[in-house]
Amino acid sequence: MRHLLRVGDLHRQDLDYLLDRAEHFKHHPTAARKLLKGRTVLLYFAKPSTRTRISTETAVVRLGGVPLTVGSGELQLGRGETIGDTARVVSSYAAAVVIRTYRDADVEAFARSPEVPVVNALTDGHHPMQAITDLMTIREHFGDLRGRKIAYVGAANNVATSLTQAATLAGMTVAVATPPACAPAGMVTTADPFEAVKEADVVYTDVWMSMGDPEEERAARTAALEPYRVTPELMAAAAPHAVFMHCLPAHRGEEVTAEVMDGPASVVFRQAANRLPVAQAVLEALLTGKLAGSI
Ligand code: CP
Ligand code: NVA
């Protein structure tokens, strides 16, 4: 497997491998500090980022390389050079390419030609590095994954998709509560957030408006999602030991109340911190050919 574009492309053993390596990097940050010596990794961001950008840049440095981060408008892509030509050229310089953009098809097109690994750092459809981090955080907290229940409550988006795929791969139970009108095809959902969180070990949410979602949908979407806010009452309906998770950035008072976000059940900042060892693990695994998955 050369690229990480979707969690769905990973095999079960790939996920276990990445979680083990991420845990190792968390305790030994400079393990593999020569892997990228004298090499660069290109990070392309067509959408804003705090966690993904800073953790991945830091991961590259910890692996001995130099991160080169560019925004949209800085490459010739914006002036009509094709994705395929850009990918071929860039892969003759950089050891890996990390891409955050809109269309999944664009990342797939980018990944078609290069000999170097391509990592999806969030698209409209997927957020694989986040989902691997989420599982790492759950495993760290509970000591295991298999048989645990995760309830995702809110907008059924890129984060929900990757989280569902990762949790399923790990043998967890997933319940997604989202307004029926927003439920994407293929995702098993319920309309009732209280039903979803019943006996859940993890209650997870994300912003109601993702980057790139049409602004004109904000009012209708916010109204539809109002009953899906994670409140202390909703947390009380989950298992007594349940933790609250959020990929961040969070909007207190929208998808989650400040009480829950900043309360004792919240593990969101540990979750955010885990992005760094996961970025190291993903880059290392791809660069050393350790993943068996399909692409
Ligand atoms: N969770 C996450 O991907 O955050 P950023 O958008 O800040 O990278
Ligand atoms: N679903 C959000 C996640 C941000 C990390 C978005 O795509 O904007």
PDB file of C-alpha atoms and ligand atoms in Angstrom:
ATOM      1  CA  MET A   1       0.000   0.000   0.000  1.00  0.00           C
ATOM      2  CA  ARG A   2       1.561   3.256  -1.113  1.00  0.00           C
ATOM      3  CA  HIS A   3      -1.015   5.845  -0.118  1.00  0.00           C
ATOM      4  CA  LEU A   4      -3.371   6.573   2.746  1.00  0.00           C
ATOM      5  CA  LEU A   5      -6.482   8.075   1.177  1.00  0.00           C
ATOM      6  CA  ARG A   6      -9.274   6.367   3.123  1.00  0.00           C
ATOM      7  CA  VAL A   7      -9.502   4.246   6.255  1.00  0.00           C
ATOM      8  CA  GLY A   8     -11.564   1.819   4.161  1.00  0.00           C
ATOM      9  CA  ASP A   9      -8.397   0.896   2.235  1.00  0.00           C
ATOM     10  CA  LEU A  10      -6.629  -0.337   5.371  1.00  0.00           C
ATOM     11  CA  HIS A  11      -6.595  -3.945   6.498  1.00  0.00           C
ATOM     12  CA  ARG A  12      -7.242  -4.798  10.119  1.00  0.00           C
ATOM     13  CA  GLN A  13      -3.550  -5.562  10.705  1.00  0.00           C
ATOM     14  CA  ASP A  14      -2.573  -2.206   9.146  1.00  0.00           C
ATOM     15  CA  LEU A  15      -4.685  -0.411  11.711  1.00  0.00           C
ATOM     16  CA  ASP A  16      -3.169  -2.431  14.561  1.00  0.00           C
ATOM     17  CA  TYR A  17       0.307  -1.709  13.206  1.00  0.00           C
ATOM     18  CA  LEU A  18      -0.335   2.038  12.969  1.00  0.00           C
ATOM     19  CA  LEU A  19      -1.803   2.178  16.477  1.00  0.00           C
ATOM     20  CA  ASP A  20       1.176   0.280  17.907  1.00  0.00           C
ATOM     21  CA  ARG A  21       3.693   2.482  16.107  1.00  0.00           C
ATOM     22  CA  ALA A  22       1.863   5.662  17.141  1.00  0.00           C
ATOM     23  CA  GLU A  23       1.963   4.535  20.754  1.00  0.00           C
ATOM     24  CA  HIS A  24       5.673   3.815  20.363  1.00  0.00           C
ATOM     25  CA  PHE A  25       6.325   7.261  18.878  1.00  0.00           C
ATOM     26  CA  LYS A  26       4.361   8.861  21.693  1.00  0.00           C
ATOM     27  CA  HIS A  27       6.817   7.415  24.221  1.00  0.00           C
ATOM     28  CA  HIS A  28       9.883   7.584  21.966  1.00  0.00           C
ATOM     29  CA  PRO A  29       9.428  10.728  19.850  1.00  0.00           C
ATOM     30  CA  THR A  30      12.814  10.458  18.166  1.00  0.00           C
ATOM     31  CA  ALA A  31      12.565   6.786  17.201  1.00  0.00           C
ATOM     32  CA  ALA A  32      13.203   6.786  13.405  1.00  0.00           C
ATOM     33  CA  ARG A  33      14.830  10.202  13.561  1.00  0.00           C
ATOM     34  CA  LYS A  34      16.950   9.452  10.478  1.00  0.00           C
ATOM     35  CA  LEU A  35      14.165   8.077   8.260  1.00  0.00           C
ATOM     36  CA  LEU A  36      13.752  11.312   6.286  1.00  0.00           C
ATOM     37  CA  LYS A  37      17.302  12.664   6.631  1.00  0.00           C
ATOM     38  CA  GLY A  38      18.054  15.061   3.793  1.00  0.00           C
ATOM     39  CA  ARG A  39      14.520  14.720   2.352  1.00  0.00           C
ATOM     40  CA  THR A  40      11.422  16.886   2.167  1.00  0.00           C
ATOM     41  CA  VAL A  41       7.708  16.237   2.574  1.00  0.00           C
ATOM     42  CA  LEU A  42       5.269  18.489   0.716  1.00  0.00           C
ATOM     43  CA  LEU A  43       2.176  19.549   2.637  1.00  0.00           C
ATOM     44  CA  TYR A  44      -0.521  21.111   0.449  1.00  0.00           C
ATOM     45  CA  PHE A  45      -3.396  22.841   2.221  1.00  0.00           C
ATOM     46  CA  ALA A  46      -6.354  24.159   0.221  1.00  0.00           C
ATOM     47  CA  LYS A  47      -8.333  24.532   3.478  1.00  0.00           C
ATOM     48  CA  PRO A  48      -7.243  25.991   6.852  1.00  0.00           C
ATOM     49  CA  SER A  49      -5.660  23.756   9.493  1.00  0.00           C
ATOM     50  CA  THR A  50      -4.194  24.028  12.959  1.00  0.00           C
ATOM     51  CA  ARG A  51      -3.724  20.454  14.218  1.00  0.00           C
ATOM     52  CA  THR A  52      -3.041  18.627  10.961  1.00  0.00           C
ATOM     53  CA  ARG A  53      -0.573  21.157   9.678  1.00  0.00           C
ATOM     54  CA  ILE A  54       1.422  21.674  12.862  1.00  0.00           C
ATOM     55  CA  SER A  55       1.428  18.011  13.935  1.00  0.00           C
ATOM     56  CA  THR A  56       2.437  16.774  10.481  1.00  0.00           C
ATOM     57  CA  GLU A  57       5.162  19.400  10.071  1.00  0.00           C
ATOM     58  CA  THR A  58       6.478  18.428  13.507  1.00  0.00           C
ATOM     59  CA  ALA A  59       6.242  14.730  12.630  1.00  0.00           C
ATOM     60  CA  VAL A  60       8.384  15.293   9.515  1.00  0.00           C
ATOM     61  CA  VAL A  61      11.002  17.106  11.598  1.00  0.00           C
ATOM     62  CA  ARG A  62      10.983  14.296  14.169  1.00  0.00           C
ATOM     63  CA  LEU A  63      11.585  11.803  11.351  1.00  0.00           C
ATOM     64  CA  GLY A  64      14.618  13.854  10.292  1.00  0.00           C
ATOM     65  CA  GLY A  65      13.088  15.583   7.268  1.00  0.00           C
ATOM     66  CA  VAL A  66      12.048  19.074   6.247  1.00  0.00           C
ATOM     67  CA  PRO A  67       8.350  19.920   5.747  1.00  0.00           C
ATOM     68  CA  LEU A  68       7.454  22.254   2.870  1.00  0.00           C
ATOM     69  CA  THR A  69       3.959  23.632   3.377  1.00  0.00           C
ATOM     70  CA  VAL A  70       2.154  25.432   0.587  1.00  0.00           C
ATOM     71  CA  GLY A  71      -1.344  26.847   0.372  1.00  0.00           C
ATOM     72  CA  SER A  72      -3.657  26.878  -2.606  1.00  0.00           C
ATOM     73  CA  GLY A  73      -2.687  29.658  -4.962  1.00  0.00           C
ATOM     74  CA  GLU A  74       1.020  29.068  -4.377  1.00  0.00           C
ATOM     75  CA  LEU A  75       1.443  26.246  -6.891  1.00  0.00           C
ATOM     76  CA  GLN A  76       0.957  26.441 -10.649  1.00  0.00           C
ATOM     77  CA  LEU A  77      -2.126  24.243 -10.113  1.00  0.00           C
ATOM     78  CA  GLY A  78      -4.158  27.417  -9.759  1.00  0.00           C
ATOM     79  CA  ARG A  79      -2.915  28.554 -13.192  1.00  0.00           C
ATOM     80  CA  GLY A  80      -4.025  25.452 -15.029  1.00  0.00           C
ATOM     81  CA  GLU A  81      -1.177  22.941 -14.589  1.00  0.00           C
ATOM     82  CA  THR A  82      -2.834  19.552 -14.231  1.00  0.00           C
ATOM     83  CA  ILE A  83      -2.909  17.566 -11.005  1.00  0.00           C
ATOM     84  CA  GLY A  84      -1.163  14.695 -12.803  1.00  0.00           C
ATOM     85  CA  ASP A  85       1.723  16.869 -14.051  1.00  0.00           C
ATOM     86  CA  THR A  86       2.070  18.476 -10.626  1.00  0.00           C
ATOM     87  CA  ALA A  87       2.154  15.070  -8.937  1.00  0.00           C
ATOM     88  CA  ARG A  88       4.851  13.735 -11.267  1.00  0.00           C
ATOM     89  CA  VAL A  89       7.035  16.771 -10.766  1.00  0.00           C
ATOM     90  CA  VAL A  90       6.595  17.005  -7.020  1.00  0.00           C
ATOM     91  CA  SER A  91       7.289  13.303  -6.510  1.00  0.00           C
ATOM     92  CA  SER A  92      10.711  13.763  -8.088  1.00  0.00           C
ATOM     93  CA  TYR A  93      11.603  16.133  -5.229  1.00  0.00           C
ATOM     94  CA  ALA A  94       9.672  15.149  -2.115  1.00  0.00           C
ATOM     95  CA  ALA A  95       9.632  11.854  -0.197  1.00  0.00           C
ATOM     96  CA  ALA A  96       5.877  12.083   0.462  1.00  0.00           C
ATOM     97  CA  VAL A  97       2.944  14.388  -0.200  1.00  0.00           C
ATOM     98  CA  VAL A  98       0.256  15.286   2.336  1.00  0.00           C
ATOM     99  CA  ILE A  99      -2.877  16.889   0.865  1.00  0.00           C
ATOM    100  CA  ARG A 100      -5.862  18.704   2.387  1.00  0.00           C
ATOM    101  CA  THR A 101      -8.390  19.725  -0.220  1.00  0.00           C
ATOM    102  CA  TYR A 102     -12.054  19.557  -1.243  1.00  0.00           C
ATOM    103  CA  ARG A 103     -12.754  16.810  -3.754  1.00  0.00           C
ATOM    104  CA  ASP A 104     -11.700  13.235  -3.016  1.00  0.00           C
ATOM    105  CA  ALA A 105     -11.266  12.778  -6.762  1.00  0.00           C
ATOM    106  CA  ASP A 106      -8.453  15.348  -6.738  1.00  0.00           C
ATOM    107  CA  VAL A 107      -6.444  13.465  -4.112  1.00  0.00           C
ATOM    108  CA  GLU A 108      -7.083  10.230  -5.983  1.00  0.00           C
ATOM    109  CA  ALA A 109      -5.869  11.888  -9.205  1.00  0.00           C
ATOM    110  CA  PHE A 110      -2.775  13.141  -7.404  1.00  0.00           C
ATOM    111  CA  ALA A 111      -2.058   9.656  -6.038  1.00  0.00           C
ATOM    112  CA  ARG A 112      -2.350   8.009  -9.462  1.00  0.00           C
ATOM    113  CA  SER A 113       1.084   8.857 -10.789  1.00  0.00           C
ATOM    114  CA  PRO A 114       3.661   9.452  -8.087  1.00  0.00           C
ATOM    115  CA  GLU A 115       6.082   6.881  -6.813  1.00  0.00           C
ATOM    116  CA  VAL A 116       5.923   8.607  -3.443  1.00  0.00           C
ATOM    117  CA  PRO A 117       3.248   8.109  -0.776  1.00  0.00           C
ATOM    118  CA  VAL A 118       0.247  10.440  -0.774  1.00  0.00           C
ATOM    119  CA  VAL A 119      -1.643  11.042   2.476  1.00  0.00           C
ATOM    120  CA  ASN A 120      -5.168  12.449   2.687  1.00  0.00           C
ATOM    121  CA  ALA A 121      -5.046  15.174   5.326  1.00  0.00           C
ATOM    122  CA  LEU A 122      -8.844  15.769   5.023  1.00  0.00           C
ATOM    123  CA  THR A 123     -11.119  15.942   2.045  1.00  0.00           C
ATOM    124  CA  ASP A 124     -14.851  16.529   1.807  1.00  0.00           C
ATOM    125  CA  GLY A 125     -15.318  12.779   2.151  1.00  0.00           C
ATOM    126  CA  HIS A 126     -12.652  11.508   4.528  1.00  0.00           C
ATOM    127  CA  HIS A 127     -10.263  12.317   7.368  1.00  0.00           C
ATOM    128  CA  PRO A 128      -8.200   9.139   7.895  1.00  0.00           C
ATOM    129  CA  MET A 129      -5.400  10.540  10.085  1.00  0.00           C
ATOM    130  CA  GLN A 130      -8.028  11.855  12.479  1.00  0.00           C
ATOM    131  CA  ALA A 131      -9.808   8.513  12.736  1.00  0.00           C
ATOM    132  CA  ILE A 132      -6.580   6.627  13.445  1.00  0.00           C
ATOM    133  CA  THR A 133      -5.855   9.178  16.176  1.00  0.00           C
ATOM    134  CA  ASP A 134      -9.337   8.723  17.610  1.00  0.00           C
ATOM    135  CA  LEU A 135      -8.858   4.987  17.924  1.00  0.00           C
ATOM    136  CA  MET A 136      -5.432   5.470  19.457  1.00  0.00           C
ATOM    137  CA  THR A 137      -6.991   7.757  22.065  1.00  0.00           C
ATOM    138  CA  ILE A 138      -9.824   5.324  22.839  1.00  0.00           C
ATOM    139  CA  ARG A 139      -7.394   2.408  23.155  1.00  0.00           C
ATOM    140  CA  GLU A 140      -5.142   4.481  25.389  1.00  0.00           C
ATOM    141  CA  HIS A 141      -8.055   5.400  27.643  1.00  0.00           C
ATOM    142  CA  PHE A 142      -9.839   2.041  27.898  1.00  0.00           C
ATOM    143  CA  GLY A 143      -6.956  -0.346  27.157  1.00  0.00           C
ATOM    144  CA  ASP A 144      -8.875  -2.038  24.319  1.00  0.00           C
ATOM    145  CA  LEU A 145     -11.150  -1.387  21.332  1.00  0.00           C
ATOM    146  CA  ARG A 146     -12.997  -4.579  20.376  1.00  0.00           C
ATOM    147  CA  GLY A 147     -16.578  -4.585  21.655  1.00  0.00           C
ATOM    148  CA  ARG A 148     -16.528  -0.925  22.721  1.00  0.00           C
ATOM    149  CA  LYS A 149     -19.363   1.289  21.514  1.00  0.00           C
ATOM    150  CA  ILE A 150     -18.890   4.695  19.943  1.00  0.00           C
ATOM    151  CA  ALA A 151     -21.821   7.065  19.357  1.00  0.00           C
ATOM    152  CA  TYR A 152     -21.268   9.810  16.800  1.00  0.00           C
ATOM    153  CA  VAL A 153     -23.874  12.540  17.222  1.00  0.00           C
ATOM    154  CA  GLY A 154     -24.317  15.441  14.786  1.00  0.00           C
ATOM    155  CA  ALA A 155     -23.413  16.178  11.177  1.00  0.00           C
ATOM    156  CA  ALA A 156     -22.649  12.959   9.272  1.00  0.00           C
ATOM    157  CA  ASN A 157     -19.518  14.255   7.569  1.00  0.00           C
ATOM    158  CA  ASN A 158     -15.946  13.329   6.584  1.00  0.00           C
ATOM    159  CA  VAL A 159     -14.948  12.750  10.228  1.00  0.00           C
ATOM    160  CA  ALA A 160     -18.004  10.556  10.855  1.00  0.00           C
ATOM    161  CA  THR A 161     -17.244   8.488   7.752  1.00  0.00           C
ATOM    162  CA  SER A 162     -13.602   7.808   8.616  1.00  0.00           C
ATOM    163  CA  LEU A 163     -14.407   7.205  12.274  1.00  0.00           C
ATOM    164  CA  THR A 164     -17.132   4.702  11.341  1.00  0.00           C
ATOM    165  CA  GLN A 165     -14.767   2.871   8.993  1.00  0.00           C
ATOM    166  CA  ALA A 166     -11.962   2.753  11.565  1.00  0.00           C
ATOM    167  CA  ALA A 167     -14.184   1.673  14.449  1.00  0.00           C
ATOM    168  CA  THR A 168     -15.782  -1.067  12.334  1.00  0.00           C
ATOM    169  CA  LEU A 169     -12.332  -2.315  11.302  1.00  0.00           C
ATOM    170  CA  ALA A 170     -11.368  -2.459  14.982  1.00  0.00           C
ATOM    171  CA  GLY A 171     -14.420  -4.532  15.926  1.00  0.00           C
ATOM    172  CA  MET A 172     -16.234  -1.716  17.701  1.00  0.00           C
ATOM    173  CA  THR A 173     -19.952  -0.950  17.556  1.00  0.00           C
ATOM    174  CA  VAL A 174     -20.858   2.389  15.962  1.00  0.00           C
ATOM    175  CA  ALA A 175     -24.105   4.338  16.221  1.00  0.00           C
ATOM    176  CA  VAL A 176     -24.482   7.535  14.197  1.00  0.00           C
ATOM    177  CA  ALA A 177     -27.262   9.940  15.199  1.00  0.00           C
ATOM    178  CA  THR A 178     -27.970  12.578  12.565  1.00  0.00           C
ATOM    179  CA  PRO A 179     -31.065  14.301  11.156  1.00  0.00           C
ATOM    180  CA  PRO A 180     -32.697  11.907   8.669  1.00  0.00           C
ATOM    181  CA  ALA A 181     -32.451  14.512   5.902  1.00  0.00           C
ATOM    182  CA  CYS A 182     -28.647  14.692   6.374  1.00  0.00           C
ATOM    183  CA  ALA A 183     -27.984  10.940   6.512  1.00  0.00           C
ATOM    184  CA  PRO A 184     -25.596   9.948   3.729  1.00  0.00           C
ATOM    185  CA  ALA A 185     -26.322   6.859   1.651  1.00  0.00           C
ATOM    186  CA  GLY A 186     -24.628   3.768   3.023  1.00  0.00           C
ATOM    187  CA  MET A 187     -24.144   5.001   6.579  1.00  0.00           C
ATOM    188  CA  VAL A 188     -26.337   3.314   9.167  1.00  0.00           C
ATOM    189  CA  THR A 189     -27.874   6.072  11.231  1.00  0.00           C
ATOM    190  CA  THR A 190     -30.615   6.773  13.733  1.00  0.00           C
ATOM    191  CA  ALA A 191     -32.552   9.998  14.194  1.00  0.00           C
ATOM    192  CA  ASP A 192     -32.470   9.730  17.993  1.00  0.00           C
ATOM    193  CA  PRO A 193     -29.293  10.886  19.780  1.00  0.00           C
ATOM    194  CA  PHE A 194     -30.434   9.397  23.106  1.00  0.00           C
ATOM    195  CA  GLU A 195     -30.920   6.013  21.432  1.00  0.00           C
ATOM    196  CA  ALA A 196     -27.446   6.253  19.869  1.00  0.00           C
ATOM    197  CA  VAL A 197     -25.568   7.012  23.096  1.00  0.00           C
ATOM    198  CA  LYS A 198     -27.195   4.194  25.089  1.00  0.00           C
ATOM    199  CA  GLU A 199     -24.352   2.143  26.627  1.00  0.00           C
ATOM    200  CA  ALA A 200     -21.788   4.073  24.562  1.00  0.00           C
ATOM    201  CA  ASP A 201     -18.201   4.196  25.841  1.00  0.00           C
ATOM    202  CA  VAL A 202     -17.480   7.201  23.618  1.00  0.00           C
ATOM    203  CA  VAL A 203     -19.691  10.120  22.599  1.00  0.00           C
ATOM    204  CA  TYR A 204     -18.200  11.933  19.608  1.00  0.00           C
ATOM    205  CA  THR A 205     -19.235  15.040  17.699  1.00  0.00           C
ATOM    206  CA  ASP A 206     -17.863  17.494  15.146  1.00  0.00           C
ATOM    207  CA  VAL A 207     -18.769  20.926  13.798  1.00  0.00           C
ATOM    208  CA  TRP A 208     -22.148  21.330  12.135  1.00  0.00           C
ATOM    209  CA  MET A 209     -20.664  23.235   9.184  1.00  0.00           C
ATOM    210  CA  SER A 210     -17.548  21.712   7.639  1.00  0.00           C
ATOM    211  CA  MET A 211     -15.037  23.642   5.583  1.00  0.00           C
ATOM    212  CA  GLY A 212     -16.507  24.008   2.111  1.00  0.00           C
ATOM    213  CA  ASP A 213     -20.129  23.419   3.166  1.00  0.00           C
ATOM    214  CA  PRO A 214     -22.365  25.961   1.401  1.00  0.00           C
ATOM    215  CA  GLU A 215     -22.968  29.016   3.604  1.00  0.00           C
ATOM    216  CA  GLU A 216     -26.564  29.241   2.374  1.00  0.00           C
ATOM    217  CA  GLU A 217     -27.280  25.917   4.117  1.00  0.00           C
ATOM    218  CA  ARG A 218     -26.151  27.194   7.535  1.00  0.00           C
ATOM    219  CA  ALA A 219     -29.538  28.257   8.919  1.00  0.00           C
ATOM    220  CA  ALA A 220     -31.428  25.119   7.895  1.00  0.00           C
ATOM    221  CA  ARG A 221     -28.626  22.830   8.947  1.00  0.00           C
ATOM    222  CA  THR A 222     -28.226  24.494  12.354  1.00  0.00           C
ATOM    223  CA  ALA A 223     -31.965  24.214  12.982  1.00  0.00           C
ATOM    224  CA  ALA A 224     -31.988  20.532  12.004  1.00  0.00           C
ATOM    225  CA  LEU A 225     -28.958  19.762  14.175  1.00  0.00           C
ATOM    226  CA  GLU A 226     -30.140  21.605  17.297  1.00  0.00           C
ATOM    227  CA  PRO A 227     -31.442  18.380  18.954  1.00  0.00           C
ATOM    228  CA  TYR A 228     -28.044  16.746  18.312  1.00  0.00           C
ATOM    229  CA  ARG A 229     -25.989  19.038  20.566  1.00  0.00           C
ATOM    230  CA  VAL A 230     -23.891  17.087  23.073  1.00  0.00           C
ATOM    231  CA  THR A 231     -25.157  18.267  26.455  1.00  0.00           C
ATOM    232  CA  PRO A 232     -24.631  16.985  30.018  1.00  0.00           C
ATOM    233  CA  GLU A 233     -28.063  15.298  29.681  1.00  0.00           C
ATOM    234  CA  LEU A 234     -26.947  13.408  26.584  1.00  0.00           C
ATOM    235  CA  MET A 235     -23.665  12.396  28.266  1.00  0.00           C
ATOM    236  CA  ALA A 236     -25.676  11.140  31.258  1.00  0.00           C
ATOM    237  CA  ALA A 237     -27.580   8.807  28.909  1.00  0.00           C
ATOM    238  CA  ALA A 238     -24.311   7.125  27.809  1.00  0.00           C
ATOM    239  CA  ALA A 239     -22.363   4.571  29.892  1.00  0.00           C
ATOM    240  CA  PRO A 240     -21.312   6.039  33.279  1.00  0.00           C
ATOM    241  CA  HIS A 241     -17.637   5.856  32.286  1.00  0.00           C
ATOM    242  CA  ALA A 242     -18.193   7.404  28.820  1.00  0.00           C
ATOM    243  CA  VAL A 243     -15.685   9.904  27.430  1.00  0.00           C
ATOM    244  CA  PHE A 244     -16.414  12.853  25.159  1.00  0.00           C
ATOM    245  CA  MET A 245     -14.398  13.254  21.958  1.00  0.00           C
ATOM    246  CA  HIS A 246     -14.216  15.897  19.217  1.00  0.00           C
ATOM    247  CA  CYS A 247     -11.690  16.206  16.394  1.00  0.00           C
ATOM    248  CA  LEU A 248     -11.593  20.001  16.957  1.00  0.00           C
ATOM    249  CA  PRO A 249     -11.953  22.861  16.203  1.00  0.00           C
ATOM    250  CA  ALA A 250     -15.061  22.969  18.445  1.00  0.00           C
ATOM    251  CA  HIS A 251     -17.814  25.544  18.702  1.00  0.00           C
ATOM    252  CA  ARG A 252     -19.026  25.638  22.299  1.00  0.00           C
ATOM    253  CA  GLY A 253     -22.765  26.247  22.386  1.00  0.00           C
ATOM    254  CA  GLU A 254     -23.296  24.706  18.947  1.00  0.00           C
ATOM    255  CA  GLU A 255     -22.443  21.018  18.586  1.00  0.00           C
ATOM    256  CA  VAL A 256     -21.305  20.723  22.234  1.00  0.00           C
ATOM    257  CA  THR A 257     -21.920  22.696  25.414  1.00  0.00           C
ATOM    258  CA  ALA A 258     -18.953  24.266  27.200  1.00  0.00           C
ATOM    259  CA  GLU A 259     -19.806  22.116  30.232  1.00  0.00           C
ATOM    260  CA  VAL A 260     -19.172  18.902  28.315  1.00  0.00           C
ATOM    261  CA  MET A 261     -16.259  20.199  26.239  1.00  0.00           C
ATOM    262  CA  ASP A 262     -14.400  21.424  29.340  1.00  0.00           C
ATOM    263  CA  GLY A 263     -15.804  18.815  31.732  1.00  0.00           C
ATOM    264  CA  PRO A 264     -14.182  15.763  33.335  1.00  0.00           C
ATOM    265  CA  ALA A 265     -15.338  13.313  30.634  1.00  0.00           C
ATOM    266  CA  SER A 266     -13.662  15.291  27.840  1.00  0.00           C
ATOM    267  CA  VAL A 267     -10.462  13.820  26.347  1.00  0.00           C
ATOM    268  CA  VAL A 268     -10.328  16.244  23.411  1.00  0.00           C
ATOM    269  CA  PHE A 269      -6.918  17.738  24.146  1.00  0.00           C
ATOM    270  CA  ARG A 270      -5.279  14.355  24.631  1.00  0.00           C
ATOM    271  CA  GLN A 271      -6.950  13.378  21.368  1.00  0.00           C
ATOM    272  CA  ALA A 272      -5.492  16.460  19.644  1.00  0.00           C
ATOM    273  CA  ALA A 273      -2.021  15.747  21.089  1.00  0.00           C
ATOM    274  CA  ASN A 274      -2.161  12.223  19.667  1.00  0.00           C
ATOM    275  CA  ARG A 275      -2.268  13.633  16.131  1.00  0.00           C
ATOM    276  CA  LEU A 276       1.522  14.034  16.292  1.00  0.00           C
ATOM    277  CA  PRO A 277       2.580  10.417  16.976  1.00  0.00           C
ATOM    278  CA  VAL A 278      -0.061   9.240  14.495  1.00  0.00           C
ATOM    279  CA  ALA A 279       1.399  11.493  11.781  1.00  0.00           C
ATOM    280  CA  GLN A 280       4.822   9.980  12.516  1.00  0.00           C
ATOM    281  CA  ALA A 281       3.391   6.454  12.370  1.00  0.00           C
ATOM    282  CA  VAL A 282       1.520   7.028   9.095  1.00  0.00           C
ATOM    283  CA  LEU A 283       4.509   8.573   7.327  1.00  0.00           C
ATOM    284  CA  GLU A 284       6.880   5.909   8.614  1.00  0.00           C
ATOM    285  CA  ALA A 285       4.565   3.030   7.672  1.00  0.00           C
ATOM    286  CA  LEU A 286       4.076   4.329   4.123  1.00  0.00           C
ATOM    287  CA  LEU A 287       7.741   5.193   3.590  1.00  0.00           C
ATOM    288  CA  THR A 288       8.880   1.755   4.776  1.00  0.00           C
ATOM    289  CA  GLY A 289       6.157  -0.172   2.909  1.00  0.00           C
ATOM    290  CA  LYS A 290       4.587  -1.649   6.033  1.00  0.00           C
ATOM    291  CA  LEU A 291       0.897  -1.448   5.054  1.00  0.00           C
ATOM    292  CA  ALA A 292      -0.792  -4.315   3.233  1.00  0.00           C
ATOM    293  CA  GLY A 293      -3.990  -2.453   2.235  1.00  0.00           C
ATOM    294  CA  SER A 294      -5.267  -2.163  -1.263  1.00  0.00           C
ATOM    295  CA  ILE A 295      -3.822   0.987  -2.857  1.00  0.00           C
TER     296      ILE A 295
HETATM  297  N1   CP B   1      -8.869  17.972  13.581  1.00  0.00           N
HETATM  298  C1   CP B   1      -8.246  18.615  12.576  1.00  0.00           C
HETATM  299  O1   CP B   1      -7.965  18.074  11.509  1.00  0.00           O
HETATM  300  O2   CP B   1      -7.917  19.909  12.864  1.00  0.00           O
HETATM  301  P1   CP B   1      -7.307  20.988  11.872  1.00  0.00           P
HETATM  302  O3   CP B   1      -8.386  21.369  10.906  1.00  0.00           O
HETATM  303  O4   CP B   1      -6.915  22.114  12.771  1.00  0.00           O
HETATM  304  O5   CP B   1      -6.131  20.391  11.169  1.00  0.00           O
HETATM  305  N1  NVA B   2     -15.617  18.175   9.476  1.00  0.00           N
HETATM  306  C1  NVA B   2     -14.682  19.242   9.685  1.00  0.00           C
HETATM  307  C2  NVA B   2     -13.433  18.722  10.321  1.00  0.00           C
HETATM  308  C3  NVA B   2     -12.367  19.723  10.615  1.00  0.00           C
HETATM  309  C4  NVA B   2     -11.127  19.113  11.166  1.00  0.00           C
HETATM  310  C5  NVA B   2     -14.392  19.918   8.351  1.00  0.00           C
HETATM  311  O1  NVA B   2     -14.251  19.210   7.347  1.00  0.00           O
HETATM  312  O2  NVA B   2     -14.298  21.135   8.315  1.00  0.00           O
END
